[in-house]
Coordinates of C-alpha atoms and ligand atoms in Angstrom, one line a residue:
M1 CA -13.8 -16.8 -4.9
A2 CA -13.1 -15.1 -1.4
I3 CA -13.8 -12.0 -0.1
E4 CA -10.5 -10.7 1.4
R5 CA -9.1 -7.9 2.8
T6 CA -5.6 -6.4 2.1
F7 CA -3.7 -3.5 3.1
S8 CA -2.4 -0.7 1.2
I9 CA 0.0 2.2 1.5
I10 CA -0.1 5.4 -0.9
K11 CA 3.5 6.5 -0.5
P12 CA 4.7 9.7 0.2
D13 CA 6.0 10.2 -3.6
A14 CA 2.1 9.7 -4.4
V15 CA 0.7 11.7 -2.1
A16 CA 3.1 14.8 -2.8
K17 CA 1.9 14.6 -6.4
N18 CA -1.6 14.8 -5.2
H19 CA -2.4 11.3 -6.6
I20 CA -4.6 10.2 -3.7
G21 CA -8.2 10.8 -5.7
A22 CA -6.4 9.1 -8.8
I23 CA -5.5 5.9 -6.9
Y24 CA -8.6 5.8 -5.0
N25 CA -10.5 5.7 -7.7
R26 CA -8.4 2.9 -9.3
F27 CA -9.3 0.5 -6.2
E28 CA -13.2 1.7 -6.3
S29 CA -13.2 1.0 -10.0
A30 CA -11.8 -2.3 -9.9
G31 CA -14.6 -3.4 -7.5
L32 CA -12.3 -3.3 -4.2
K33 CA -13.9 -1.2 -0.9
I34 CA -12.2 1.0 1.2
I35 CA -13.1 0.0 4.4
A36 CA -10.8 1.9 6.7
S37 CA -8.5 5.0 5.7
K38 CA -6.2 7.4 7.2
M39 CA -3.4 10.1 6.6
V40 CA -0.2 9.2 8.9
H41 CA 3.3 10.5 8.9
L42 CA 5.2 7.6 9.7
S43 CA 8.0 7.6 12.4
K44 CA 11.5 6.1 11.5
E45 CA 10.5 3.3 14.1
Q46 CA 6.7 2.6 12.4
A47 CA 8.6 2.3 9.1
E48 CA 11.3 -0.2 10.4
G49 CA 9.0 -2.3 12.1
F50 CA 6.6 -2.1 8.9
Y51 CA 9.7 -3.3 6.5
A52 CA 11.0 -5.4 9.3
E53 CA 11.5 -8.2 6.9
H54 CA 13.6 -6.5 4.6
S55 CA 15.9 -5.1 7.5
A56 CA 19.3 -7.3 6.2
R57 CA 18.6 -6.0 2.7
P58 CA 20.8 -3.2 1.1
F59 CA 18.0 -0.7 0.2
F60 CA 16.6 -0.8 3.9
G61 CA 18.1 2.4 4.6
A62 CA 17.1 4.0 1.5
L63 CA 13.4 2.5 2.1
V64 CA 13.0 3.9 5.3
S65 CA 14.2 7.2 4.7
F66 CA 11.8 7.4 1.8
M67 CA 8.5 6.1 3.5
T68 CA 9.3 8.9 6.4
S69 CA 10.0 11.8 4.1
G70 CA 6.2 12.6 4.0
P71 CA 2.6 11.4 4.7
V72 CA 1.3 8.4 3.4
M73 CA -2.3 7.2 3.0
V74 CA -2.7 3.9 4.7
Q75 CA -6.2 1.9 4.0
V76 CA -7.6 -1.4 4.1
L77 CA -9.2 -2.8 1.0
E78 CA -12.0 -5.4 1.2
G79 CA -13.5 -7.3 -2.3
E80 CA -13.3 -10.9 -4.4
N81 CA -9.7 -12.1 -4.3
A82 CA -8.3 -8.8 -2.5
V83 CA -4.6 -9.4 -2.2
V84 CA -3.9 -10.4 -5.5
A85 CA -6.2 -8.1 -7.2
N86 CA -4.4 -5.4 -5.5
R87 CA -1.4 -6.5 -6.4
E88 CA -2.5 -6.3 -10.1
I89 CA -3.7 -2.9 -10.1
M90 CA -0.5 -1.7 -8.7
G91 CA 1.8 -3.8 -11.1
A92 CA 5.3 -4.8 -10.8
T93 CA 7.7 -3.1 -7.9
N94 CA 9.9 -1.7 -10.7
P95 CA 7.7 0.7 -12.8
A96 CA 10.0 0.0 -15.4
E97 CA 8.5 -3.5 -15.4
A98 CA 5.3 -2.8 -14.8
A99 CA 2.3 -3.4 -17.2
R100 CA 0.6 -0.7 -19.0
G101 CA -2.6 0.7 -16.9
T102 CA -1.1 -0.2 -13.6
L103 CA -0.5 2.2 -10.8
R104 CA 3.3 1.7 -10.8
A105 CA 3.4 2.3 -14.7
D106 CA 1.4 5.5 -14.4
Y107 CA 2.5 7.4 -11.0
A108 CA 6.1 5.7 -10.0
A109 CA 9.0 7.3 -11.2
S110 CA 11.8 4.4 -9.9
I111 CA 11.9 1.2 -7.9
D112 CA 12.9 3.3 -4.7
E113 CA 9.6 5.7 -4.9
N114 CA 7.3 3.4 -6.4
A115 CA 3.8 5.0 -5.2
V116 CA 2.2 2.4 -3.6
H117 CA 2.4 -0.9 -1.0
G118 CA 0.2 -3.8 -1.2
S119 CA 0.2 -6.8 1.0
D120 CA 1.7 -10.0 -0.7
A121 CA -0.6 -12.7 1.0
V122 CA -3.7 -12.8 3.0
E123 CA -1.3 -13.4 6.3
S124 CA 0.6 -10.5 5.7
A125 CA -2.7 -8.4 4.9
A126 CA -3.9 -9.4 8.6
R127 CA -0.6 -8.5 10.3
E128 CA 0.1 -5.2 8.3
I129 CA -4.0 -4.3 9.0
A130 CA -3.3 -5.0 12.6
Y131 CA 0.2 -2.7 12.7
F132 CA -2.1 0.4 11.6
F133 CA -5.7 0.0 12.5
S134 CA -7.7 -1.1 15.6
A135 CA -10.6 -3.1 15.2
D136 CA -13.2 -0.6 15.4
E137 CA -11.4 1.7 12.7
V138 CA -12.1 -0.9 10.3
C139 CA -15.8 -0.5 9.0
P140 CA -17.1 -3.3 6.8
R141 CA -19.9 -2.5 4.4
T142 CA -23.8 -3.1 5.5
R143 CA -25.0 -1.9 2.4
Ligands
RTP201 P1 6.0 -3.0 -1.1 O1 6.1 -4.2 0.0 O2 6.4 -1.6 -0.9 O3 4.3 -3.1 -1.9 O4 6.7 -3.7 -2.7 P2 7.0 -5.1 -3.4 O5 6.1 -6.1 -2.2 O6 6.5 -4.8 -4.5 O7 8.3 -5.2 -3.1 P3 9.2 -5.6 -1.8 O8 10.2 -6.9 -2.2 O9 8.5 -6.2 -0.6 O10 10.2 -4.5 -1.7 C1 9.7 -3.4 -0.7 C2 9.8 -2.0 -1.2 O11 11.5 -2.1 -1.1 C3 12.1 -1.3 -2.5 N1 13.2 -2.4 -3.0 N2 13.9 -1.8 -3.4 N3 16.3 -1.5 -5.1 C4 15.8 -2.8 -4.9 O12 16.3 -3.7 -5.4 C5 14.6 -3.0 -4.4 N4 13.9 -3.9 -4.1 C6 12.8 -3.4 -3.4 C7 10.8 -1.1 -3.4 O13 10.5 0.4 -3.2 C8 10.1 -2.2 -2.5 O14 8.4 -1.1 -3.1
MG202 MG1 6.6 -6.3 -0.5

């Protein structure tokens, strides 16, 4: 299996509920390494740009409004099969359909406020990492 990088957001609902540490623990317990991290309060333009692929969808306005409603944590996760591994840790988009023990089952209230984002492919991960982090903000482990 390949060592990959993926991009993750702890969304405003989970930050507001003080779940940052619990969610980081899930990543680390699963063997994913946090190799970049920061807190940001997204502007409307940043949120619209990040979710541009959904701009024609009926939920786009609500999604941008939610994502700008408070600070988020953004991070780069590195590990074996990181993109799929993180999606498995997160669970289904709709928390009502998320498997037991996943982040969305445990921490998300609804499909609109669903606690976490994770890249859906290696290609989107590279684009999303570059959207938030410069090369010198990413710190691969040497030990
Ligand atoms: P994300 O991008 O946030 O990690 O979520 P995802 O891949 O699981 O889902 P995606 O299809 O990319 O949708 C992005 C976010 O839009 C909201 N959404 N609402 N009402 C709806 O039918 C609907 N579908 C998607 C969700 O908050 C989802 O996380
Ligand atoms: Mg998505």
